[in-house]
Short mmCIF file of C-alpha atoms in Angstrom, two decimals:
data_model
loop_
_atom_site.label_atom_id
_atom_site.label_comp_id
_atom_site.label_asym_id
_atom_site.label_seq_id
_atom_site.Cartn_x
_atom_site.Cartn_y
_atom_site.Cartn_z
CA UNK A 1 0.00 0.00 0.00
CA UNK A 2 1.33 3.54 -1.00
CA UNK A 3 2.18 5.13 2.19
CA UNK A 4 0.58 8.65 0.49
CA UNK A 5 -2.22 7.26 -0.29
CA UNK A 6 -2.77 5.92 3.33
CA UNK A 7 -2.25 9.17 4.75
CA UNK A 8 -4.47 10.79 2.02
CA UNK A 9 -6.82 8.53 2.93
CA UNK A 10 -6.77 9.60 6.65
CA UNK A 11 -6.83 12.85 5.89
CA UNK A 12 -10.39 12.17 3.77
CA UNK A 13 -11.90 11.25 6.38
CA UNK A 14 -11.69 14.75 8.57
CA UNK A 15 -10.69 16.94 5.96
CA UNK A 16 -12.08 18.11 2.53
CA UNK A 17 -9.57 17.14 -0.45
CA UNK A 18 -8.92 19.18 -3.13
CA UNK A 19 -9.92 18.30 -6.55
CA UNK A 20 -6.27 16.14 -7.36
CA UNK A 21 -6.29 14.62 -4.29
CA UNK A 22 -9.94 13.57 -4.62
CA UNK A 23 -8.59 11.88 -7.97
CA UNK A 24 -6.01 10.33 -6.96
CA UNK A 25 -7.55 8.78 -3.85
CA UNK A 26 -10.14 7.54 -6.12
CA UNK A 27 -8.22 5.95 -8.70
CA UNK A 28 -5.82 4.58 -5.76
CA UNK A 29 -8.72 2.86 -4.10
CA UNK A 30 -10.01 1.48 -7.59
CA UNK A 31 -6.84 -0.69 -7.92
CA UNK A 32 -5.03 -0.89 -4.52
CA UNK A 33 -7.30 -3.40 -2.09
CA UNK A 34 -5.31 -3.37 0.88
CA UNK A 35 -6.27 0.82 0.68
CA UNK A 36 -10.45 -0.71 0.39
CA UNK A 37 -9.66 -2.76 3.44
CA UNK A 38 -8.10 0.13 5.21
CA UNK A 39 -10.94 2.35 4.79
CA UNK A 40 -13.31 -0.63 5.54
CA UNK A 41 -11.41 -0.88 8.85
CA UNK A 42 -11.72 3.31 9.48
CA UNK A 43 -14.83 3.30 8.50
CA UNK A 44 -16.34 0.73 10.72
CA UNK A 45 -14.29 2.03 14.11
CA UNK A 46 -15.57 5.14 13.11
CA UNK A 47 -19.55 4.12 12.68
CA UNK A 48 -19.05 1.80 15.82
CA UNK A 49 -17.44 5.01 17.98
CA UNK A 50 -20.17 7.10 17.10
CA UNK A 51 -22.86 4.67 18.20
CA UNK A 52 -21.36 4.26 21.71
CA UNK A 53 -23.19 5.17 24.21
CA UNK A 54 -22.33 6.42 27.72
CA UNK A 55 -24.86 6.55 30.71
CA UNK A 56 -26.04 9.75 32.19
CA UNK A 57 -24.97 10.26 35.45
CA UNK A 58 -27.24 9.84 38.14
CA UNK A 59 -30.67 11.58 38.42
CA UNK A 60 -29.52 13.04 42.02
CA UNK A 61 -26.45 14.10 40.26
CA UNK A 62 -27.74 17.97 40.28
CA UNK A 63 -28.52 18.17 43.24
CA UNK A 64 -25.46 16.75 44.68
CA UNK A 65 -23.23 19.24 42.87
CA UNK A 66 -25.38 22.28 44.04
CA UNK A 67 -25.12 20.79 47.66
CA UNK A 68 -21.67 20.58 47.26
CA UNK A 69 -21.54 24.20 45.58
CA UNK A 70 -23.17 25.98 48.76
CA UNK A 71 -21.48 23.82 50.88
CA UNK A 72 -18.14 25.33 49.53
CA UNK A 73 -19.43 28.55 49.59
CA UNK A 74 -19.81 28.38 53.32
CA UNK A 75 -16.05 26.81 53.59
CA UNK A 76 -14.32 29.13 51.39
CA UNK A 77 -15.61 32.22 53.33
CA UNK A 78 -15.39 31.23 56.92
CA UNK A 79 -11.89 28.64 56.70
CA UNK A 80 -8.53 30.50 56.95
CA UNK A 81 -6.88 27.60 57.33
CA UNK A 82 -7.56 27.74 53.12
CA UNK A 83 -5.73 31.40 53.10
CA UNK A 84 -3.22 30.04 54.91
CA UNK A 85 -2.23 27.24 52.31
CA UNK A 86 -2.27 29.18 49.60
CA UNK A 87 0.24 31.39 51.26
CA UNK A 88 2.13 28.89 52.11
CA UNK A 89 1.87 26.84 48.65
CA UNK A 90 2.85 30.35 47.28
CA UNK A 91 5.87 30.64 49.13
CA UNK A 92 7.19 27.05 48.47
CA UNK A 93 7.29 28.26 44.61
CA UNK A 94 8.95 31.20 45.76
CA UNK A 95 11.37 29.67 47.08
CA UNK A 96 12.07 26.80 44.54
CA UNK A 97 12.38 29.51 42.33
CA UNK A 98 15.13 31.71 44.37
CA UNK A 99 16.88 28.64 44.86
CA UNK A 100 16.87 27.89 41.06
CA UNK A 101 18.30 31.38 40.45
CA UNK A 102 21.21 30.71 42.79
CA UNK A 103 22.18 27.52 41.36
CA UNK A 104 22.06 29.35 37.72
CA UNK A 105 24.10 32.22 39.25
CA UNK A 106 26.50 30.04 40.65
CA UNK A 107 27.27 27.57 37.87
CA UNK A 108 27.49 31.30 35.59
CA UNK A 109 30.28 32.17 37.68
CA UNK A 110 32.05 28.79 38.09
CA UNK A 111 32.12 28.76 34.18
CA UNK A 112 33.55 32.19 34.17
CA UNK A 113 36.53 31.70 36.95
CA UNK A 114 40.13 29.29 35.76
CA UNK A 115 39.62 27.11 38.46
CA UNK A 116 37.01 25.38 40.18
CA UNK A 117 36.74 25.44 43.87
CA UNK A 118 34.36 25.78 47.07
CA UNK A 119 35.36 29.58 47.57
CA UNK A 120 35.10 30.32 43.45
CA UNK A 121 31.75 28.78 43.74
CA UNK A 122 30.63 31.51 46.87
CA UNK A 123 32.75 34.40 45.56
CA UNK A 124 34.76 34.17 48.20
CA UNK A 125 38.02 33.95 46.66
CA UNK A 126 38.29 37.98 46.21
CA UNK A 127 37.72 38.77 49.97
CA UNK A 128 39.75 38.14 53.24
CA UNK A 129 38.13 36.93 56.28
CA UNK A 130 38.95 40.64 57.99
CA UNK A 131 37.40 42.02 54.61
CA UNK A 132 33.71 40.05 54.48
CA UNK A 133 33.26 40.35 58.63
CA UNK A 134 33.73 44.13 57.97
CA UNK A 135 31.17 43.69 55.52
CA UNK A 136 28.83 42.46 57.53
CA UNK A 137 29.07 45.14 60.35
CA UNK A 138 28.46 48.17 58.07
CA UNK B 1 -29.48 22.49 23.75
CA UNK B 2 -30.29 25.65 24.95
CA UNK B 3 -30.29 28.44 22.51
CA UNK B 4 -27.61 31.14 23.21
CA UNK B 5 -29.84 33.51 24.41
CA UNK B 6 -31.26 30.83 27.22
CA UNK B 7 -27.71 30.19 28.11
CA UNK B 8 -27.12 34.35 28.51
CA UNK B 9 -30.02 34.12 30.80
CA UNK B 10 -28.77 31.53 32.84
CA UNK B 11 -25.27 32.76 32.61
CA UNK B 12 -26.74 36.37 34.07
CA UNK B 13 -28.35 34.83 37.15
CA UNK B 14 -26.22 32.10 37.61
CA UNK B 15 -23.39 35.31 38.16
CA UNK B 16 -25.77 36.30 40.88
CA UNK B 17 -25.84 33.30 42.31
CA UNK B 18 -29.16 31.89 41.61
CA UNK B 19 -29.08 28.08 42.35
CA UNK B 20 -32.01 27.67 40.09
CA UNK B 21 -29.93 29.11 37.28
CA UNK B 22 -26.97 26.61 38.12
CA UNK B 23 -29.85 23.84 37.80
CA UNK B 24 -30.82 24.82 34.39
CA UNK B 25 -26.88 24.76 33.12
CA UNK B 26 -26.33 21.40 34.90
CA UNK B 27 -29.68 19.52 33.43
CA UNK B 28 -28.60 21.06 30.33
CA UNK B 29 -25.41 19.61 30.04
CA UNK B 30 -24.57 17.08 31.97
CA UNK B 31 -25.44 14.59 29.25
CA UNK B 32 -22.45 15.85 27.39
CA UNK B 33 -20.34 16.02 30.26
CA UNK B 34 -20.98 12.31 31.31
CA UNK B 35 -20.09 11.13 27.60
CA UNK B 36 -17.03 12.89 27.84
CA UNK B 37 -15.73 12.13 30.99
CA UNK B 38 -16.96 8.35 30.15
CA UNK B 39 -15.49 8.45 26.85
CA UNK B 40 -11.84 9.68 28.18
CA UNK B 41 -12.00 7.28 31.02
CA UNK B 42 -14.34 4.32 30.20
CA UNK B 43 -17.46 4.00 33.09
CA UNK B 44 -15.41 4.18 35.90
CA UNK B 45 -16.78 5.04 39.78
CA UNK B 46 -14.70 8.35 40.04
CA UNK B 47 -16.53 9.55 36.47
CA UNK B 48 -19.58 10.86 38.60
CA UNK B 49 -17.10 12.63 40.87
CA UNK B 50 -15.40 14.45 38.22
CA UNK B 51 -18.54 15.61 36.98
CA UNK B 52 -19.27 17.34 40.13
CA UNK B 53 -15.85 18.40 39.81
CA UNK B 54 -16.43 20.13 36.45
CA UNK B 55 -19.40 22.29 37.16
CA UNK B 56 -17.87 23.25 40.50
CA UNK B 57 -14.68 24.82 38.49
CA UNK B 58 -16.90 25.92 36.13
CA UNK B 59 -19.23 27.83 38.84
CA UNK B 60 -16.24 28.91 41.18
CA UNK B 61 -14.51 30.73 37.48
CA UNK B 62 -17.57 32.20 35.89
CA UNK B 63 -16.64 35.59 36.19
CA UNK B 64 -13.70 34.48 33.72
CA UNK B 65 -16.60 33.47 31.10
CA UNK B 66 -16.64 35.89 28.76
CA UNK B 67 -18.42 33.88 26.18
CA UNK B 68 -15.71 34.01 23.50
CA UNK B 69 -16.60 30.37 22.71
CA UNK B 70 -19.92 28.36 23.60
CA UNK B 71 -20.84 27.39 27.24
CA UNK B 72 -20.75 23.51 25.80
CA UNK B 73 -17.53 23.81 24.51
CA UNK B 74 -16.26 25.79 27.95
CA UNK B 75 -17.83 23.19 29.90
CA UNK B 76 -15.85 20.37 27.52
CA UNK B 77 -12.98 22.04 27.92
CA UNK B 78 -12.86 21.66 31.49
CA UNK B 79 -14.20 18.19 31.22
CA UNK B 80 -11.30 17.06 29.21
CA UNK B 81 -8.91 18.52 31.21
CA UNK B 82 -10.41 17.25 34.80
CA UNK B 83 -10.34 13.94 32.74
CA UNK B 84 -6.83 13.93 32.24
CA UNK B 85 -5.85 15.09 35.45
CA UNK B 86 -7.42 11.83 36.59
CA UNK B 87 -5.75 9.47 33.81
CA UNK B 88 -2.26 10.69 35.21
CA UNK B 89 -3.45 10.18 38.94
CA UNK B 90 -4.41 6.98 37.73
CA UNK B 91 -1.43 6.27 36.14
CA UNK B 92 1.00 7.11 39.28
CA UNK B 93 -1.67 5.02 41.78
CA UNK B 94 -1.43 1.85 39.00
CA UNK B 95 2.38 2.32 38.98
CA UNK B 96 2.33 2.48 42.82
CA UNK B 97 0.65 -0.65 43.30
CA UNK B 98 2.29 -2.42 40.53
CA UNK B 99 -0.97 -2.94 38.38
CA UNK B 100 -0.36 -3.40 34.54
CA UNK B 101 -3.29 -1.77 33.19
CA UNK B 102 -5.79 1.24 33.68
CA UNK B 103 -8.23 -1.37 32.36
CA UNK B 104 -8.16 -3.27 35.39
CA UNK B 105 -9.91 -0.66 37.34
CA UNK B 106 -12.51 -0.27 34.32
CA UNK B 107 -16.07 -2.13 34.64
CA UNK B 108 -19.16 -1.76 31.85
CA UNK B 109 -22.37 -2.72 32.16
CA UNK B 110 -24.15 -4.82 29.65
CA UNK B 111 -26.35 -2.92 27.79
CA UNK B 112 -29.56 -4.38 25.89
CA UNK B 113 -27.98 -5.27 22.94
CA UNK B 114 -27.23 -8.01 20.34
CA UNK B 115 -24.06 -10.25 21.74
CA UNK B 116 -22.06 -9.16 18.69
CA UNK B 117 -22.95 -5.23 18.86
CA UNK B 118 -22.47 -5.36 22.35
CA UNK B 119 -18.93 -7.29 21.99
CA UNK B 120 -17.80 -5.06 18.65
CA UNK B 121 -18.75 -2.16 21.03
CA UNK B 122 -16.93 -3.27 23.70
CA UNK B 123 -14.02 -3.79 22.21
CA UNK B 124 -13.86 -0.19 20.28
CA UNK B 125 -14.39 1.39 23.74
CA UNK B 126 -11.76 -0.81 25.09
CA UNK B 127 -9.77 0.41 22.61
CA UNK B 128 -10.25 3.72 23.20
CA UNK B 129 -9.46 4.12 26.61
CA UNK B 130 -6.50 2.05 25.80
CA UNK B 131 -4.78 4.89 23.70
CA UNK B 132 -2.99 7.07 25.21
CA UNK B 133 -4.15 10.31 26.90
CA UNK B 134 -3.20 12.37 23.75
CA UNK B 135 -4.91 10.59 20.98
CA UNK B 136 -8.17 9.66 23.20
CA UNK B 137 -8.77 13.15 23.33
CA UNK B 138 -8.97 13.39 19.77
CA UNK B 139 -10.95 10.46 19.16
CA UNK B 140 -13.60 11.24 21.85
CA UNK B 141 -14.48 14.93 20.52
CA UNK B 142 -14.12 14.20 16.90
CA UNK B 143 -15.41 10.52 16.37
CA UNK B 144 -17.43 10.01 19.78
CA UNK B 145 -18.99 13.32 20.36
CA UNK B 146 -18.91 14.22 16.78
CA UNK B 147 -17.10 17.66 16.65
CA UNK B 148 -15.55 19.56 13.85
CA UNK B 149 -12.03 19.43 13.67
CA UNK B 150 -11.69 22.89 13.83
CA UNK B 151 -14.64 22.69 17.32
CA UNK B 152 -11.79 20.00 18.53
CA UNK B 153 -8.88 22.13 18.01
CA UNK B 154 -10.64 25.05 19.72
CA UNK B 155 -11.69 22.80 22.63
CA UNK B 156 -8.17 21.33 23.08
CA UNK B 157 -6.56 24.54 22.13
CA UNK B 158 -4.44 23.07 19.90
CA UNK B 159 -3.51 23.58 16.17
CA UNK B 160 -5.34 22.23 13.94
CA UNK B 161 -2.52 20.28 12.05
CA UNK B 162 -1.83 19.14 15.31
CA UNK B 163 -5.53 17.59 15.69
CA UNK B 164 -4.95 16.61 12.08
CA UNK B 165 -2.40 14.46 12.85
CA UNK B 166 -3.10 13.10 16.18
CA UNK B 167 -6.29 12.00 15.22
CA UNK B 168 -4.63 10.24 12.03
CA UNK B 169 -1.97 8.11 14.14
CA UNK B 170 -5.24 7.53 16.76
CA UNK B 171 -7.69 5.86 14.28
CA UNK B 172 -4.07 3.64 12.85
CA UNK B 173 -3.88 2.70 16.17
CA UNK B 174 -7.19 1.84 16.99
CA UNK B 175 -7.17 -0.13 13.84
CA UNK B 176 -3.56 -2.21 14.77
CA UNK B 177 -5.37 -2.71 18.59
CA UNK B 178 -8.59 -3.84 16.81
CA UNK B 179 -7.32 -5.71 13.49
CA UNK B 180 -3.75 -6.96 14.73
CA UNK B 181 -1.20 -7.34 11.55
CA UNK B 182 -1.82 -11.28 11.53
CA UNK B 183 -5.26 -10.87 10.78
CA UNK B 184 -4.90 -8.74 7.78
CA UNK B 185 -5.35 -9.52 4.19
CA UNK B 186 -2.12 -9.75 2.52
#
């Protein structure tokens, strides 16, 4: 089977062709039967797909979601404990995200410096001990 | 289906919280819904649950309605996405326990049919929710639900090449799992 023609066909089936595809489609299927079978096959899972049928949900089902609706209401209004885990979900992403930065930062830098080493990696290698605590006072 | 106008109406009071409105948009479509959620995951006892699920995003968001496509497809949307949440939770709890297949938690009822419908039915819809997350998608909207390509592509918000194709490689796989290479006609 031409491997065009299989994905013209295919495409037939959920798109219009144009006028020299239509053709050649046609005249393919006229002489090539393993292309017949293959729409045979397509056609029927189609057909078959279409007539499935899926049960409603439950007749209750409505009022069960407006229970749960004004029962959610009520929770979302009176619960802090909801504010509070959003604040704190919030600051988890913060904080994956800060941490993310510094490892970026860090492997910028230890590509930029000769060597690689524990004080390249903190910047460190440009102070003296006297130098960052005097930092840190002021 | 409600005309648009009936669904502006609904959409109006439902904004100001009239539980009769929310009524009218649930009767209306939970039909759709249920085939949906049923077609994406087969008629499994969490389906129900996700349908509640679905019209309580869809309530708790309406303010972000602005009606730029149709409440059905909005309400599809959300179905389809809900439904895949629960195929990947699935999928990690299967994994867990070691379990093979997401059919093994799937059970269908016999329906009053003929014993080959029924069976030929069967084993499309086992089929179905045998594809992967991707191409079921596809194949529930387009070939089960019987939207446009284009309605698909909107729904999925995807492009429609991409629905093109995916729903090309879907149906040859549907056809491999239901028509294995041995059985073929040389």
């Amino acid at each position: 089977m031409n491997k065009k023609m299989k994905n013209l066909l295919y495409q037939s089936f959920d798109t219009p062709l144009g006028d020299t595809d239509r053709q050649r489609l046609g005249t393919a299927l006229d002489t090539d039967e393993n292309l017949r079978n293959e729409r045979d096959a397509i056609t029927d899972i189609r057909q078959n797909a279409a007539a499935l049928l899926f049960e409603p949900f439950r007749p209750e089902f409505t009022k069960q979601v407006l229970a749960r609706l004004l029962s959610l209401s009520h929770n979302v209004t009176l619960s802090p404990e909801l504010f509070y885990a959003s604040l704190l979900s919030g600051f988890r992403k913060l904080a994956w995200a800060g941490g993310l930065a510094a490892a970026a930062l860090i492997t910028i830098h230890l590509l930029g410096v000769d060597t690689l080493s524990q004080e390249n990696a903190w910047i460190l290698s440009d102070f003296s001990i006297q130098e960052l605590l005097s930092l840190s006072v002021f | 289906m409600p005309t648009a106008s009936e669904e502006m109406i609904w959409l109006k009071a439902a904004r100001q919280g009239d539980p009769h409105a929310f009524s009218q948009i649930i009767n209306a479509y939970s039909g759709k819904i249920a085939s949906t959620i049923k077609g994406m995951l087969g008629n499994c006892a969490e389906a129900e649950d996700i349908g509640q699920e679905v019209f309580i995003s869809f309530f708790r968001s309406i303010d972000r309605f602005r009606g730029d496509s149709s409440l059905s497809t909005f309400l599809t949307r959300i179905a389809i996405n809900h439904s895949l949440n629960e195929i990947k939770r699935k999928k990690r709890w299967l994994n867990h326990n070691n379990l093979s297949s997401i059919e093994e938690l799937e059970k269908y009822p016999a329906p009053g049919e003929s014993p080959e419908t029924h069976q030929r039915k069967e084993m499309i819809r086992k089929a179905i929710t045998s594809l992967p997350a991707k191409f079921r998608s596809v194949i529930v909207l387009r070939l089960i639900q019987e939207h446009s390509t284009e309605e698909t592509a909107a729904i999925l918000k995807l492009p429609l090449g991409t629905v093109q194709s995916r729903l090309a490689r879907a149906q040859k796989k549907l056809k491999e799992s239901l028509n294995p290479p041995s059985g073929r006609k040389s």
